[in-house]
mmCIF file of C-alpha atoms in Angstrom:
data_model
loop_
_atom_site.group_PDB
_atom_site.id
_atom_site.type_symbol
_atom_site.label_atom_id
_atom_site.label_comp_id
_atom_site.label_asym_id
_atom_site.label_seq_id
_atom_site.Cartn_x
_atom_site.Cartn_y
_atom_site.Cartn_z
ATOM 1 C CA ASN B 238 29.246 188.127 91.137
ATOM 2 C CA LYS B 239 31.451 187.927 88.076
ATOM 3 C CA LYS B 240 30.910 191.630 87.100
ATOM 4 C CA TYR B 241 32.517 192.914 90.204
ATOM 5 C CA ALA B 242 35.046 190.290 90.124
ATOM 6 C CA LYS B 243 36.208 191.217 86.537
ATOM 7 C CA ALA B 244 36.150 194.929 87.522
ATOM 8 C CA VAL B 245 38.308 194.337 90.578
ATOM 9 C CA ALA B 246 40.633 192.216 88.715
ATOM 10 C CA ALA B 247 41.036 194.922 85.905
ATOM 11 C CA MET B 248 41.248 197.786 88.600
ATOM 12 C CA LEU B 249 43.946 196.312 90.725
ATOM 13 C CA ASN B 250 46.285 194.659 88.148
ATOM 14 C CA ASN B 251 49.541 196.192 88.033
ATOM 15 C CA THR B 252 49.120 198.448 90.678
ATOM 16 C CA GLN B 253 51.211 199.198 93.745
ATOM 17 C CA LEU B 254 50.497 197.290 97.295
ATOM 18 C CA GLY B 255 51.168 200.523 98.966
ATOM 19 C CA GLY B 256 52.130 200.984 102.484
ATOM 20 C CA LYS B 257 54.837 203.207 104.130
ATOM 21 C CA LYS B 258 57.703 204.294 101.864
ATOM 22 C CA HIS B 259 60.144 202.368 103.351
ATOM 23 C CA GLY B 260 57.926 199.464 104.232
ATOM 24 C CA PHE B 261 58.880 195.897 103.079
ATOM 25 C CA TYR B 262 55.789 195.506 100.553
ATOM 26 C CA HIS B 263 55.795 199.176 99.212
ATOM 27 C CA ASP B 264 57.349 198.407 95.723
ATOM 28 C CA ASP B 265 55.556 195.307 95.204
ATOM 29 C CA LEU B 266 52.876 194.980 92.557
ATOM 30 C CA TRP B 267 49.437 193.350 92.406
ATOM 31 C CA ASN B 268 49.280 190.708 89.607
ATOM 32 C CA LEU B 269 45.565 189.753 89.137
ATOM 33 C CA LYS B 270 43.727 188.219 86.408
ATOM 34 C CA TYR B 271 40.069 187.002 86.277
ATOM 35 C CA LEU B 272 39.873 183.217 85.519
ATOM 36 C CA PRO B 273 36.503 182.283 83.715
ATOM 37 C CA LYS B 274 35.072 178.929 84.667
ATOM 38 C CA PHE B 275 37.282 178.629 87.817
ATOM 39 C CA LYS B 276 35.976 177.132 90.845
ATOM 40 C CA TRP B 277 37.548 177.124 94.135
ATOM 41 C CA ARG B 278 36.876 173.385 94.520
ATOM 42 C CA HIS B 279 39.216 172.662 91.559
ATOM 43 C CA LEU B 280 42.172 174.237 93.588
ATOM 44 C CA THR B 281 41.131 172.466 96.870
ATOM 45 C CA GLU B 282 40.786 169.002 95.160
ATOM 46 C CA GLN B 283 44.259 169.506 93.427
ATOM 47 C CA LEU B 284 45.915 170.537 96.613
ATOM 48 C CA ALA B 285 44.379 167.535 98.610
ATOM 49 C CA SER B 286 45.394 165.121 95.796
ATOM 50 C CA GLU B 287 48.927 166.359 95.895
ATOM 51 C CA ARG B 288 49.006 166.241 99.541
ATOM 52 C CA ALA B 289 47.533 162.562 99.445
ATOM 53 C CA SER B 290 50.321 161.559 96.802
ATOM 54 C CA ARG B 291 53.144 163.286 99.074
ATOM 55 C CA GLU B 292 51.954 161.428 102.190
ATOM 56 C CA GLN B 293 51.716 158.149 100.222
ATOM 57 C CA LYS B 294 55.187 158.446 98.910
ATOM 58 C CA LEU B 295 56.582 159.231 102.294
ATOM 59 C CA GLN B 296 54.724 156.280 103.893
ATOM 60 C CA SER B 297 56.122 154.076 101.218
ATOM 61 C CA GLU B 298 59.851 155.450 101.980
ATOM 62 C CA VAL B 299 59.414 154.912 105.684
ATOM 63 C CA SER B 300 57.938 151.428 104.877
ATOM 64 C CA GLN B 301 61.017 150.401 102.807
ATOM 65 C CA SER B 302 63.424 151.912 105.470
ATOM 66 C CA ARG B 303 61.690 150.023 108.299
ATOM 67 C CA LYS B 304 62.140 146.856 106.409
ATOM 68 C CA GLU B 305 65.677 147.360 105.617
ATOM 69 C CA LEU B 306 66.404 148.484 109.213
ATOM 70 C CA ASP B 307 64.628 145.201 110.544
ATOM 71 C CA GLU B 308 66.747 143.075 108.151
ATOM 72 C CA TYR B 309 69.950 144.747 109.175
ATOM 73 C CA VAL B 310 69.132 143.983 112.937
ATOM 74 C CA LYS B 311 68.308 140.579 112.086
ATOM 75 C CA ASN B 312 71.604 140.030 110.397
ATOM 76 C CA VAL B 313 73.436 141.679 113.421
ATOM 77 C CA GLU B 314 71.639 139.259 115.939
ATOM 78 C CA ARG B 315 72.509 136.321 113.724
ATOM 79 C CA ALA B 316 76.079 137.394 113.514
ATOM 80 C CA LYS B 317 76.220 137.809 117.361
ATOM 81 C CA MET B 318 74.636 134.433 117.738
ATOM 82 C CA LEU B 319 77.093 132.872 115.389
ATOM 83 C CA ASN B 320 79.988 134.650 117.032
ATOM 84 C CA GLY B 321 78.842 133.132 120.448
ATOM 85 C CA MET B 322 78.446 129.710 119.171
ATOM 86 C CA ARG B 323 82.029 129.983 117.774
ATOM 87 C CA ALA B 324 83.396 131.359 120.987
ATOM 88 C CA LYS B 325 81.785 128.361 122.938
ATOM 89 C CA ARG B 326 83.268 125.856 120.449
ATOM 90 C CA GLU B 327 86.779 127.388 120.947
ATOM 91 C CA LYS B 328 86.427 127.541 124.731
ATOM 92 C CA ARG B 329 85.486 123.919 124.818
ATOM 93 C CA ALA B 330 88.438 123.025 122.589
ATOM 94 C CA GLN B 331 90.868 124.847 124.727
ATOM 95 C CA LYS B 332 89.421 122.799 127.755
ATOM 96 C CA GLY B 333 90.170 119.584 125.860
ATOM 97 C CA ALA B 334 86.490 118.667 125.578
ATOM 98 C CA GLU B 335 85.362 116.718 122.625
ATOM 99 C CA VAL B 336 83.961 119.235 120.088
ATOM 100 C CA PRO B 337 81.676 118.309 117.493
ATOM 101 C CA ALA B 338 82.613 119.031 113.800
ATOM 102 C CA VAL B 339 80.971 121.812 112.235
ATOM 103 C CA ARG B 340 78.870 120.871 109.287
ATOM 104 C CA GLU B 341 79.045 122.526 105.938
ATOM 105 C CA VAL B 342 75.701 123.697 105.032
ATOM 106 C CA SER B 343 74.937 122.746 101.224
ATOM 107 C CA ARG B 344 72.159 124.373 99.484
ATOM 108 C CA ASN B 345 70.378 122.891 96.498
ATOM 109 C CA VAL B 346 69.321 125.792 94.146
ATOM 110 C CA TRP B 347 66.538 124.654 91.837
ATOM 111 C CA GLN B 348 67.174 125.959 88.188
ATOM 112 C CA ARG B 349 65.046 125.408 85.019
ATOM 113 C CA ASP B 350 66.771 122.992 82.445
ATOM 114 C CA VAL B 351 68.253 124.454 79.326
ATOM 115 C CA VAL B 352 66.039 124.141 76.357
ATOM 116 C CA VAL B 353 67.829 123.826 73.120
ATOM 117 C CA ARG B 354 65.840 124.735 70.016
ATOM 118 C CA SER B 355 66.637 123.921 66.361
ATOM 119 C CA VAL B 356 65.360 125.539 63.251
ATOM 120 C CA ASP B 357 63.773 123.065 60.645
ATOM 121 C CA GLY B 358 64.123 123.528 57.069
ATOM 122 C CA ALA B 359 60.578 125.134 56.960
ATOM 123 C CA GLY B 360 61.670 127.718 59.272
ATOM 124 C CA GLN B 361 59.543 126.593 62.395
ATOM 125 C CA LYS B 362 61.255 126.292 65.506
ATOM 126 C CA SER B 363 60.989 122.843 67.189
ATOM 127 C CA ALA B 364 61.678 122.427 70.745
ATOM 128 C CA ALA B 365 64.189 119.585 71.301
ATOM 129 C CA LYS B 366 64.521 117.513 74.410
ATOM 130 C CA PRO B 367 65.635 119.705 77.386
ATOM 131 C CA ALA B 368 69.370 119.081 77.848
ATOM 132 C CA ARG B 369 70.558 118.696 81.424
ATOM 133 C CA SER B 370 73.884 120.128 82.525
ATOM 134 C CA SER B 371 75.484 117.406 84.036
ATOM 135 C CA ASP B 372 79.169 116.683 84.694
ATOM 136 C CA ASP B 373 79.194 113.369 82.810
ATOM 137 C CA ALA B 374 81.065 113.262 79.624
ATOM 138 C CA HIS B 375 78.271 111.922 77.668
ATOM 139 C CA GLY B 376 75.813 114.827 78.397
ATOM 140 C CA GLU B 377 78.250 117.474 77.710
ATOM 141 C CA SER B 378 79.259 115.750 74.363
ATOM 142 C CA LYS B 379 75.768 115.493 73.364
ATOM 143 C CA ARG B 380 75.002 119.025 74.151
ATOM 144 C CA ARG B 381 77.853 120.296 72.105
ATOM 145 C CA LYS B 382 76.829 118.148 69.171
ATOM 146 C CA THR B 383 73.203 119.749 69.359
ATOM 147 C CA MET B 384 74.660 123.329 69.492
ATOM 148 C CA ALA B 385 77.069 122.588 66.708
ATOM 149 C CA SER B 386 74.048 121.538 64.440
ATOM 150 C CA VAL B 387 72.163 124.532 65.385
ATOM 151 C CA LEU B 388 75.086 126.808 64.507
ATOM 152 C CA ASP B 389 75.597 125.046 61.444
ATOM 153 C CA GLU B 390 71.951 125.597 60.272
ATOM 154 C CA ILE B 391 71.978 129.140 61.196
ATOM 155 C CA PHE B 392 75.187 130.052 59.422
#
């Protein structure tokens, strides 16, 4: 009943908890306030959502640490395997057996081509033919000329 709840809140607010004089709670005070339109389900829903978010955060942290640990273990096992292979190769070389040469692994990394844009007199950007970064002198000089013309038009 709202009427009784308001009366109890007004009566107990700012009163001593009581108990024996040397008790732990003797000097503590009640601090009560009637909250209109407050429903108990609001409190339980908020607590449940906070608990769920805390569990989700904990779960994601555990998952991330598990991934890091798996990656570390995989790298340790790979290093162990490579060290074993290296030791076998050295052992064979000491015995005088023919040891095949270790081939260097070359990795081809795909990158996008550089696109050089020039500004036309009308102020519109027009895409130039993509310049390739090659080691030959012709491609390098062509790219420098294009860059110089773009800089001349800007400044």
